[in-house]
Coordinates of C-alpha atoms in Angstrom, one line a residue:
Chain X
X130 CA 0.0 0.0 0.0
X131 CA 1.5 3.5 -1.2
X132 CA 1.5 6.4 1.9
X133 CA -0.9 9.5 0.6
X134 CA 0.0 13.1 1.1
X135 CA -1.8 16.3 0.6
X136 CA 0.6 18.3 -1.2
X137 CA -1.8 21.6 -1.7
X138 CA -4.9 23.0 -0.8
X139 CA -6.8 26.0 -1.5
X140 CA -10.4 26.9 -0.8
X141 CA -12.7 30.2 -1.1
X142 CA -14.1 32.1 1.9
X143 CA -16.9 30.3 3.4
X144 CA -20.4 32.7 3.5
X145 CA -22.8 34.8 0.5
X146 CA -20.8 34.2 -2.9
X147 CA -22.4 36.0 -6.0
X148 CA -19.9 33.3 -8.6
X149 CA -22.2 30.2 -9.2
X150 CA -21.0 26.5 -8.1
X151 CA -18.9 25.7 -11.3
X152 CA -16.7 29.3 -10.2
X153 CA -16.4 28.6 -7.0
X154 CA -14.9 24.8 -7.3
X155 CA -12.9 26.3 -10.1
X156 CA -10.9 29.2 -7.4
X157 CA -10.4 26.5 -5.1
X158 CA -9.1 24.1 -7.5
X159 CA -7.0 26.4 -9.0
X160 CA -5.3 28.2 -5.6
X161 CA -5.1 24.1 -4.7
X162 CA -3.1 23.3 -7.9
X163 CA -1.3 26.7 -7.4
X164 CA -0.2 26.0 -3.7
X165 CA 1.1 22.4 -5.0
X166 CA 3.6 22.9 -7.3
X167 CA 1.9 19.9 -9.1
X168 CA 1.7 20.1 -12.8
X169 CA -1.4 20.0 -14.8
X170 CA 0.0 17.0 -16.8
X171 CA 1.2 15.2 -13.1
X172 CA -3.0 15.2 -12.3
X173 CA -4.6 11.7 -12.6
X174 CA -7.9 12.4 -12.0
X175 CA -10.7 14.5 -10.0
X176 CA -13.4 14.2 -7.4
X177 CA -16.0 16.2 -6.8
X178 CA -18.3 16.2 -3.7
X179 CA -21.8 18.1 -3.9
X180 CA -24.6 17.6 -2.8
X181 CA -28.0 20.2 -4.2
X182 CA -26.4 21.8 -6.8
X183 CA -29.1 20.0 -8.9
X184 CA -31.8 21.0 -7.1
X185 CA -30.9 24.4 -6.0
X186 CA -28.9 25.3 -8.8
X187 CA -30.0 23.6 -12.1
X188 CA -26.2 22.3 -12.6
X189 CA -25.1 19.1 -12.6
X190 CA -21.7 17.4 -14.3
X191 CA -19.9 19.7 -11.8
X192 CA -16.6 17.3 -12.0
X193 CA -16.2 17.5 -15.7
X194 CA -17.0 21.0 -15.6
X195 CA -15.2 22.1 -13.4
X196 CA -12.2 19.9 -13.9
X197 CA -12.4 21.2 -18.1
X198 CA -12.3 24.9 -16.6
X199 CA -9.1 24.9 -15.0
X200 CA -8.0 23.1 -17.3
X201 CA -7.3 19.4 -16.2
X202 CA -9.4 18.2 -19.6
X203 CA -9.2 14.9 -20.5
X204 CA -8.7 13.1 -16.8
X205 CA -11.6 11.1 -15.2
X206 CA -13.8 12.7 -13.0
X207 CA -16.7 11.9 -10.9
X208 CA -19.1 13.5 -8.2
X209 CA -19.5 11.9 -5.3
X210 CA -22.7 12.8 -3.2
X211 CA -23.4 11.4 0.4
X212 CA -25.9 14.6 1.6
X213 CA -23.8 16.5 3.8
X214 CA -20.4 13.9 3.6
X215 CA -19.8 14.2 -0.3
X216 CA -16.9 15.9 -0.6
X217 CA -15.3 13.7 2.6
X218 CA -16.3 11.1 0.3
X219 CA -14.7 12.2 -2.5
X220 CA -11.8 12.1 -0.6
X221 CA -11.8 9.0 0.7
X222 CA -12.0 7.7 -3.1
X223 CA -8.8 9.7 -3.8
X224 CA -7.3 8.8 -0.8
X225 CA -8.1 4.8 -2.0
X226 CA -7.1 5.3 -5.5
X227 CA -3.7 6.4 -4.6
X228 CA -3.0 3.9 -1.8
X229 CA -3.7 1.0 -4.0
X230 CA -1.4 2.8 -6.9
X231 CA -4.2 3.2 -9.3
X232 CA -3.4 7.1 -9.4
X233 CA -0.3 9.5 -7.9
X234 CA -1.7 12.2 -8.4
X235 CA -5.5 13.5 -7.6
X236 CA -7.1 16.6 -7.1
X237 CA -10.4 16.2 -4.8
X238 CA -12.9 19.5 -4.4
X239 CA -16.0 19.8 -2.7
X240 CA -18.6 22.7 -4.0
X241 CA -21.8 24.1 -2.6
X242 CA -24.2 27.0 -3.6
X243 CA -27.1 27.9 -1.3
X244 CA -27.5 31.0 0.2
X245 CA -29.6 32.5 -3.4
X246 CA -32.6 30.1 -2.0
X247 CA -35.7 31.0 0.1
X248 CA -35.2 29.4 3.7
X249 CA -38.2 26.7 2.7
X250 CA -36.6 25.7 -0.8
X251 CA -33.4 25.5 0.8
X252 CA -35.0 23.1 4.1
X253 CA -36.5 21.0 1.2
X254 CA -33.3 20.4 -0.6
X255 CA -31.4 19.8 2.7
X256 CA -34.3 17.5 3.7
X257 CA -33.9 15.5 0.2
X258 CA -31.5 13.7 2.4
X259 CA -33.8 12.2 4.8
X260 CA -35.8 8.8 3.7
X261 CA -38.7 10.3 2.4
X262 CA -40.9 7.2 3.0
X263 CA -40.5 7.7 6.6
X264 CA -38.7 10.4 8.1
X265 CA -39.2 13.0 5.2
X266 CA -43.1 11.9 5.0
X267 CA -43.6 13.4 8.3
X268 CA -41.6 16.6 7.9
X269 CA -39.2 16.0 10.0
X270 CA -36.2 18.1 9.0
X271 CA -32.5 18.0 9.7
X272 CA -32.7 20.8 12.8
X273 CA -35.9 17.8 13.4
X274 CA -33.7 15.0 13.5
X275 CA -30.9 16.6 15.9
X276 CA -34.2 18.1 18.1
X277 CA -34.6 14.5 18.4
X278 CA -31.1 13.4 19.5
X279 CA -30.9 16.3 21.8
X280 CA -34.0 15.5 23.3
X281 CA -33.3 12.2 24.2
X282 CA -29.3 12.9 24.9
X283 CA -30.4 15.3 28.0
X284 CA -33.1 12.8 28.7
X285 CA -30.8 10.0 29.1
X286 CA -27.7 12.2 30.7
X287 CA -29.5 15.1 32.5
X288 CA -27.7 17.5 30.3
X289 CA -28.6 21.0 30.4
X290 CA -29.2 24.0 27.8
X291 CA -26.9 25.9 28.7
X292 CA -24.6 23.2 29.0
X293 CA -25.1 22.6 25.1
X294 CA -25.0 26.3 24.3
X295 CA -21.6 26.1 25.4
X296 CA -20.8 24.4 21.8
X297 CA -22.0 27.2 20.0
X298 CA -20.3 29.7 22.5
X299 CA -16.8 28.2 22.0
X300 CA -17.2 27.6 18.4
X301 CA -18.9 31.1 17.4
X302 CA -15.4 32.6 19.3
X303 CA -13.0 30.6 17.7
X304 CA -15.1 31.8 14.1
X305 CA -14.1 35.3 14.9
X306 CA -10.7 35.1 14.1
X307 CA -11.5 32.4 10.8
X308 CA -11.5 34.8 7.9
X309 CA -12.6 32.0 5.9
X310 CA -15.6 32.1 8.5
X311 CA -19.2 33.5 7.8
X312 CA -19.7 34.2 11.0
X313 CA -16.8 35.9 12.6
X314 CA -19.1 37.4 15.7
X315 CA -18.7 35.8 19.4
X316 CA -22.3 35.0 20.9
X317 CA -23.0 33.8 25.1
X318 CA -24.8 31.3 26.8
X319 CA -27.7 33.9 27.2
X320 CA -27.8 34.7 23.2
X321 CA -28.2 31.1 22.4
X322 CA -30.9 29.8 24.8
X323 CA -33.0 32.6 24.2
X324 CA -32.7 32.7 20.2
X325 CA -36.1 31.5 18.7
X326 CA -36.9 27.8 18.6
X327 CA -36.3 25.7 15.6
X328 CA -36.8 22.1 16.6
X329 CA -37.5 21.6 20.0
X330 CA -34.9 22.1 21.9
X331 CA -32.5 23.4 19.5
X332 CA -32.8 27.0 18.8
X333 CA -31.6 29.3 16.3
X334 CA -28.1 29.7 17.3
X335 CA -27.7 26.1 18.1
X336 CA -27.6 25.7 13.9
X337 CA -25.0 26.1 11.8
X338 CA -25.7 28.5 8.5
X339 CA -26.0 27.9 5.5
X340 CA -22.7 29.5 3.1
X341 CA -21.8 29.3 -0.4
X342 CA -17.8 28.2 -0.7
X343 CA -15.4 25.8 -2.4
X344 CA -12.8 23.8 -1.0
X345 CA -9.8 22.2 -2.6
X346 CA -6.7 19.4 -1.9
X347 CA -4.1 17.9 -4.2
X348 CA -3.5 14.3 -3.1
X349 CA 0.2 12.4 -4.0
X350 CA 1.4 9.1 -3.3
X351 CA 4.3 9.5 -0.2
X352 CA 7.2 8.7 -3.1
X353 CA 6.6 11.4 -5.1
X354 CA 4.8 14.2 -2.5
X355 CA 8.1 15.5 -1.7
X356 CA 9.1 16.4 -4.9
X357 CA 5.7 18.9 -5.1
X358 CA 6.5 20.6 -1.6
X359 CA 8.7 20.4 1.3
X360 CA 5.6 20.4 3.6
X361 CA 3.6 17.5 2.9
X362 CA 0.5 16.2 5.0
X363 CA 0.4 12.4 5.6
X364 CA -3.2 11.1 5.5
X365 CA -2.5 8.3 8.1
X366 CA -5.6 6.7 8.4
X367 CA -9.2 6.8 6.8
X368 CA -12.2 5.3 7.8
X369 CA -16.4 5.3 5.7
X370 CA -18.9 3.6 7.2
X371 CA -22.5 3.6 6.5
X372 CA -25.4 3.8 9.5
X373 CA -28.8 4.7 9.2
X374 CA -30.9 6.3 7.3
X375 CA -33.8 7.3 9.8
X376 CA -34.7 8.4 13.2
X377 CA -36.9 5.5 13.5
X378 CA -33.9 2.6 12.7
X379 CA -31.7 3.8 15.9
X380 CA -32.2 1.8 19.0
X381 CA -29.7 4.7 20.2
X382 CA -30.2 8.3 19.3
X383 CA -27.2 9.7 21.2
X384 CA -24.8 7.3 19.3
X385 CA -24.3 7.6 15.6
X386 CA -22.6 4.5 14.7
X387 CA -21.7 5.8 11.2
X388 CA -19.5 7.8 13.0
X389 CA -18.4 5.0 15.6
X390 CA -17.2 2.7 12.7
X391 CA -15.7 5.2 10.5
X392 CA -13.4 6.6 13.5
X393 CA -12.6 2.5 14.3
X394 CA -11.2 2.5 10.6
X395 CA -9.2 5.5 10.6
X396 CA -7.5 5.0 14.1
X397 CA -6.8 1.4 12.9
X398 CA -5.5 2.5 9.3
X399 CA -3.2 5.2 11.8
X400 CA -2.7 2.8 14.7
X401 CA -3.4 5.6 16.5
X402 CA -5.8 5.8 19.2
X403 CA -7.6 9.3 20.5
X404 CA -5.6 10.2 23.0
X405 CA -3.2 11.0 20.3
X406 CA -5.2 13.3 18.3
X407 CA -4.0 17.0 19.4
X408 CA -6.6 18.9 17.3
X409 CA -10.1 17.8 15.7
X410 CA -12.0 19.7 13.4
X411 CA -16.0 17.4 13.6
X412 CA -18.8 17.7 12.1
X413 CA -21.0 20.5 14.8
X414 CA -24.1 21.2 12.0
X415 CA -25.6 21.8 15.4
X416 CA -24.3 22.3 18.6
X417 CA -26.1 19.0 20.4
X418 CA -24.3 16.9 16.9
X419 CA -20.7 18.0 18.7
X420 CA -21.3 16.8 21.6
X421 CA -22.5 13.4 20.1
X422 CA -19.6 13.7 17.6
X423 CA -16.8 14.3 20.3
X424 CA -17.9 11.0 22.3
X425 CA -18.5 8.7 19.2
X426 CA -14.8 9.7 18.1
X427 CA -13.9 8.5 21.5
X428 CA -12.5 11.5 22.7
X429 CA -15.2 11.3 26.2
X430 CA -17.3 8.7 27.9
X431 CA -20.9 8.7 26.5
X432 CA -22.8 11.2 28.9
X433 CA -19.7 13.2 29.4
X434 CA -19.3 15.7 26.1
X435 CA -22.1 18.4 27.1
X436 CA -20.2 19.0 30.6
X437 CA -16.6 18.6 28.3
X438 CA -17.3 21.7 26.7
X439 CA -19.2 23.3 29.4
X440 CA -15.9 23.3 31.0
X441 CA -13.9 24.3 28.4
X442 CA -11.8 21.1 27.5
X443 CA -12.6 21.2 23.8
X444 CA -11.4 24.9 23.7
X445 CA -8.0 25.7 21.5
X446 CA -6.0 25.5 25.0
X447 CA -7.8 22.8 26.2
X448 CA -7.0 19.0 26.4
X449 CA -8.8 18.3 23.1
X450 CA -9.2 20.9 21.3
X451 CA -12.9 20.8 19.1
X452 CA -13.1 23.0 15.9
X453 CA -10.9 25.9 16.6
X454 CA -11.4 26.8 13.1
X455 CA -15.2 27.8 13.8
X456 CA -16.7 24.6 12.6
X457 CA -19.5 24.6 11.2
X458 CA -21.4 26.6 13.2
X459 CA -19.6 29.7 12.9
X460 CA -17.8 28.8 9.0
X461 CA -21.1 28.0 7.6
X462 CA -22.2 24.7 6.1
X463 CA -21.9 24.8 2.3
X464 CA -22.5 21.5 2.2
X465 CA -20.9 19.6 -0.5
X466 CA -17.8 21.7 0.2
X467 CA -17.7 20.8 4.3
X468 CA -16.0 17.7 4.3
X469 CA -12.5 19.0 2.2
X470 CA -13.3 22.4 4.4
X471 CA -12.5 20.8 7.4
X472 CA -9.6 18.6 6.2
X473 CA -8.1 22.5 4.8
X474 CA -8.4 23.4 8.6
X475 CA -6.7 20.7 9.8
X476 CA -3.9 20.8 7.0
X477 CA -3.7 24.2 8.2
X478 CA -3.6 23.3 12.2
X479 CA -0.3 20.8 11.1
X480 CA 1.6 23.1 9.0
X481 CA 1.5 25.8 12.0
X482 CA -0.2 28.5 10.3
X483 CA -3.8 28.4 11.6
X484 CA -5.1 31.6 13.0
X485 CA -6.4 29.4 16.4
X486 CA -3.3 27.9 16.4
X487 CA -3.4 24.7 18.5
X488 CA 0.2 24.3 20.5
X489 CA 2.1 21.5 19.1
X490 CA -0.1 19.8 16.6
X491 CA 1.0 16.8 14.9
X492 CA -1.6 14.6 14.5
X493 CA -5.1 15.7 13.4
X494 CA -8.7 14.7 12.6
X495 CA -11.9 15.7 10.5
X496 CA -14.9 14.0 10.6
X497 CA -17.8 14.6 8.5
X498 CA -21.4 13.4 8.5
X499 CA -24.4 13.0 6.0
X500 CA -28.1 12.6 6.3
X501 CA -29.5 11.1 9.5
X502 CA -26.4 10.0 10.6
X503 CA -26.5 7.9 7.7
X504 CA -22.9 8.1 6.3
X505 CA -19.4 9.5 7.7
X506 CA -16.2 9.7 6.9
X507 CA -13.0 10.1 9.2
X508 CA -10.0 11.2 8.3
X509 CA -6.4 11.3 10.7
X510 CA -3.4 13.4 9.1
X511 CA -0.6 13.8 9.9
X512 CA 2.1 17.3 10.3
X513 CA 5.3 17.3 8.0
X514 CA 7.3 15.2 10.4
X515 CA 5.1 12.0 10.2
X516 CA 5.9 11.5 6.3
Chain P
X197 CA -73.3 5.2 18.8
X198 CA -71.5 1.7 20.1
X199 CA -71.5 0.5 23.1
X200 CA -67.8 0.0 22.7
X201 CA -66.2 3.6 23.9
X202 CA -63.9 5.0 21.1
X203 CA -61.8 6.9 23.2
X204 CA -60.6 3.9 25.2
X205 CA -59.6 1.4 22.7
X206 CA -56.2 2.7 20.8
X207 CA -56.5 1.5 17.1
X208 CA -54.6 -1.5 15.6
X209 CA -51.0 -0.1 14.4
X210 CA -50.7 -1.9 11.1
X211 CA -47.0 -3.7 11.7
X212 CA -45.9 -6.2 8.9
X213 CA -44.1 -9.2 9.2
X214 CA -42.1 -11.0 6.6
X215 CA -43.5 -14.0 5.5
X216 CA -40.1 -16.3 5.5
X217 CA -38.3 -15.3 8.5
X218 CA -40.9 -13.4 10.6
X219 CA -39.0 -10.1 11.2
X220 CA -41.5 -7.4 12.1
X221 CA -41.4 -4.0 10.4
X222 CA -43.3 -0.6 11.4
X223 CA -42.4 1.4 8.6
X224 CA -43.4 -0.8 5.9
X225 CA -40.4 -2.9 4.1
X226 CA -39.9 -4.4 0.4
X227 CA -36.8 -6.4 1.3
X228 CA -36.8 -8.0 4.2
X229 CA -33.3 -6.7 5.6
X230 CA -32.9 -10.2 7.8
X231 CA -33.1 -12.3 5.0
X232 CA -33.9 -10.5 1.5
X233 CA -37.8 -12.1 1.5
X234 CA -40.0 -9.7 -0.6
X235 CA -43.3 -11.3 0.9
X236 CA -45.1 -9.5 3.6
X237 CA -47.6 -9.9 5.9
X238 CA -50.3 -8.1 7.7
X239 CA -49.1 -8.0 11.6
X240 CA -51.4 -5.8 13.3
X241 CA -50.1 -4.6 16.7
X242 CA -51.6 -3.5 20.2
X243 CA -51.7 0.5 19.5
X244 CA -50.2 1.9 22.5
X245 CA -47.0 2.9 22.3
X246 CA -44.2 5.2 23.9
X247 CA -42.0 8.5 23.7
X248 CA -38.9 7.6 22.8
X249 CA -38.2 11.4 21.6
X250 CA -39.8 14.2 20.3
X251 CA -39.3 17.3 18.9
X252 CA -41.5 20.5 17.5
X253 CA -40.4 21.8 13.9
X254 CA -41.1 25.2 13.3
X255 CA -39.1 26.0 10.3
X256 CA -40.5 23.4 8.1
X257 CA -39.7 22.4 4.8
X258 CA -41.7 23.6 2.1
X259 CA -43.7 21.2 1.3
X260 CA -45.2 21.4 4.6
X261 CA -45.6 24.9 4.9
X262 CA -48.1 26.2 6.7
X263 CA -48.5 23.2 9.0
X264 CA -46.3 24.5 11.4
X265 CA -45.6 24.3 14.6
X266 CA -46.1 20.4 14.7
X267 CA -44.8 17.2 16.6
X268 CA -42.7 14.4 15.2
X269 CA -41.8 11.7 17.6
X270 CA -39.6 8.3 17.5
X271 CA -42.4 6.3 19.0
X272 CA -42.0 2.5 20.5
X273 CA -45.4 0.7 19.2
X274 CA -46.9 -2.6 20.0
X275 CA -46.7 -3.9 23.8
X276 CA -44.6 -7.0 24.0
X277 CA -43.1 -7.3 20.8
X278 CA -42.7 -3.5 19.6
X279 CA -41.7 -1.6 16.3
X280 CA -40.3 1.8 16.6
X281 CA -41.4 4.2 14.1
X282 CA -41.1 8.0 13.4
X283 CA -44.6 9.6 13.5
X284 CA -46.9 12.7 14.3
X285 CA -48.0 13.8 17.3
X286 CA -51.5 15.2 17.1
X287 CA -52.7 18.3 18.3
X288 CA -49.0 19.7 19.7
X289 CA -48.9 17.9 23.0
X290 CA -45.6 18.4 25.1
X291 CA -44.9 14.8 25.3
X292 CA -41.8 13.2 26.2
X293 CA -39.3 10.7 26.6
X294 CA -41.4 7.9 28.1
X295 CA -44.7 9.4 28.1
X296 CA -47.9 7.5 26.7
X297 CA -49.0 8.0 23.6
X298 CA -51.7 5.4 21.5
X299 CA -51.8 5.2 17.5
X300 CA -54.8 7.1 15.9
X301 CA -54.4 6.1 12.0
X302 CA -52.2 6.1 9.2
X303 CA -53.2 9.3 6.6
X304 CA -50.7 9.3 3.4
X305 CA -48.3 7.1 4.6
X306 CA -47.8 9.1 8.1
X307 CA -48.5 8.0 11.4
X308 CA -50.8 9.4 14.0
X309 CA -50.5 9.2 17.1
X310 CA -51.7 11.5 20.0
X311 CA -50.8 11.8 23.6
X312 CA -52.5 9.4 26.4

């Protein structure tokens, strides 16, 4: 098996974008290739995660589109589309195609356009991600499903509001000082539980928002990264797993094992374990999915990651330090584009240039999440020195 | 008017059961995901049932626009040998974990329930 590297990366600010989809994947794409040193002729292929660009746009064959504009015609491309994982997806693909020495060399971007739709076309489109047999038929909608996992989480663990709130406190402070962030405005504990309800009991500023943005990496195999850059990223593990696909098909709310089995992969790929991870960027599309997140990725007991925040061990000093880039909820959720988004942040953490720098990072991890928990991918990377 | 009292019987919850291997369903199945069977049948359950959460949506999609604010609930269904299913919850009751609630019908492929 060949080691993989990220040997560039470039992305767009995350927030209102007036470019449509195919412009935006095209800037990141082409500040990726620029920041790689890689050749347009050294490229063996393109990925492409989106996920409503279809519906919300009217465009589709994004990968050949986009990978034609910046002038990489002639490669194979694909999309790959796994709601709000698809571009974490389309990494993983990338990640597998250079491991088992199909390709060197592969450029992977995710894309998303939404902030030009009304709030109920845009729920709709989200919602296209929910079963709509069963979940979707009884308009239950993504804010819905984590209303549900929050519900039962501080049933089962006595957790409190504010102690939730916390999530989107830390995370909407670490977004101020993300100029790749939409929201770059600190809120508190009182602004949170007192914004308006949503789904029961998440409220407005327990949601991430919705942004327009691309994202962008250049993956090489280990024996030829270091000719592209001096600073390579390792990818040293990588996990996919499917769960499930409704509310209904859980037998526990608070756990989503698509998340549990994807992590399992990736610290096995590493032969890591969490205690080694010094910086995680997850997947906090609401503030009660981080604290699920940050025990599923075994980084706290179950019961234990709404009082973990609360006490500020997640923060970018803390023992474990949880989405110093923003996350979601203060970077916005352009969906398709989330997954390499987070990866960038984390590529950023272990080249020691992040604006949150986190002390000493070496080893990192981004986890990213689709539907109702119904897919997830998890990457661990690696700074310069593990290559 | 019966002499049966409406309000105190819960209707049947209309389960399924696959018709090799017996696995029960709620939400109705086309491959049975214990055994790939694609024959069903009728398995009609006791209708009260249990909270297992709930929430209220209040920014709804659009195609149901309008109907807000309104309950959907992960409900446990059937006494003994339960399904759980995700369903409405008439008439914006502030149920919860573990409260009662009892199945009222099934109206375009959504369930009803509504609070004991």
């Amino acid at each position: 098996m060949n080691g993989v590297c990220v040997v560039g990366m470039g992305t767009t600010e995350f927030g209102v974008h007036e470019e449509g989809i195919a412009e935006l994947g095209v800037t990141a794409v082409g500040r990726a290739l620029r920041s790689s040193g890689v050749d347009r002729d050294d490229v063996d292929a393109l990925y492409l995660g989106n996920f409503v660009a279809g519906m919300l746009e009217g465009q589709e064959t994004l990968a050949p589109l986009v990978a034609d504009s910046v002038g990489l015609t002639g490669i194979p491309t694909m999309k790959t589309e796994g709601a709000c994982a698809s571009s974490g997806i389309a990494f993983r693909q990338a990640y597998q195609a250079i491991r088992t020495g199909i390709h060197d060399v592969v450029v992977v971007t995710g894309v998303e356009r939404m902030t030009n739709a009304e709030t109920p076309e845009f729920t709709r489109a989200l919602g296209s991600a929910a079963d709509h047999g069963t979940d979707g038929a009884t308009g239950l909608t993504f804010p819905g499903f984590y209303g549900l996992v929050l519900d039962r989480y501080m049933h089962e663990y006595g957790a409190t509001r504010e102690q939730v709130a916390a999530v989107s406190v830390k995370n909407r402070e670490n977004g101020a000082s993300n100029p790749r962030a939409r929201f770059r405005s600190p809120v508190t504990v009182d602004d949170v539980v007192d914004s308006r309800l949503v789904a029961d009991p998440l409220r407005l500023y327990d949601c991430c928002p919705a942004a327009d943005g691309g994202a962008a990496v250049v993956l090489a195999s280990a024996d030829v990264a270091e000719s592209f850059t001096d600073r390579p990223i390792s990818v040293l593990g990588s996990g996919h797993a499917t769960g499930r696909s409704a509310a209904y098909r859980y037998d526990d709310l608070t756990t989503l094992e698509a998340t549990t089995l994807a992590a399992e992969e990736a610290y096995e790929t590493a032969e890591l374990s969490p205690d080694d991870v010094d910086v995680v960027e997850l997947h906090d599309c609401f503030s009660a999915a981080e604290i699920g997140d940050s025990e599923d990725l075994g980084f706290f007991e179950k019961g234990e990651g709404a009082t973990a925040v609360a006490e500020g061990r997640t923060a970018v000093d803390g023992e474990i330090p949880i989405n110093p880039s923003g996350g979601l909820l203060s970077k916005g959720h352009p969906v398709g584009a989330t997954g390499i988004g987070q990866i960038y942040e984390v590529c950023l953490q272990l080249l020691g240039d992040h604006e949150n720098q986190v002390d000493d990072a070496e080893v990192g991890l981004a986890h990213n999440l689709g539907g109702s928990g119904a897919v997830s991918t998890v990457t661990v990377l690696g700074g310069p020195s593990h290559v | 008017m019966s002499e049966f009292d409406s309000d105190s019987e819960p209707s049947q919850f209309p389960a399924t059961r696959c018709a090799d291997c017996g696995a029960l369903y709620g939400h109705e199945a086309f491959v049975c995901r214990e055994c790939s069977s694609e024959e069903f049948e009728d398995a009609p359950l006791d209708g009260s049932g249990t909270v297992y959460a709930r929430t209220t949506i209040r920014v709804p999609g659009s195609d149901q626009q309008g109907e807000e604010p309104f309950e959907v609930a992960v409900v446990d269904v059937g006494g003994a040998e339960s399904v759980r299913v995700t369903a409405r919850i008439e008439d914006n009751p502030e149920v919860g974990p573990e409260d009662p609630v009892e199945f009222v019908e099934r109206r375009d492929g959504v369930f009803y329930f509504e609070a004991v």
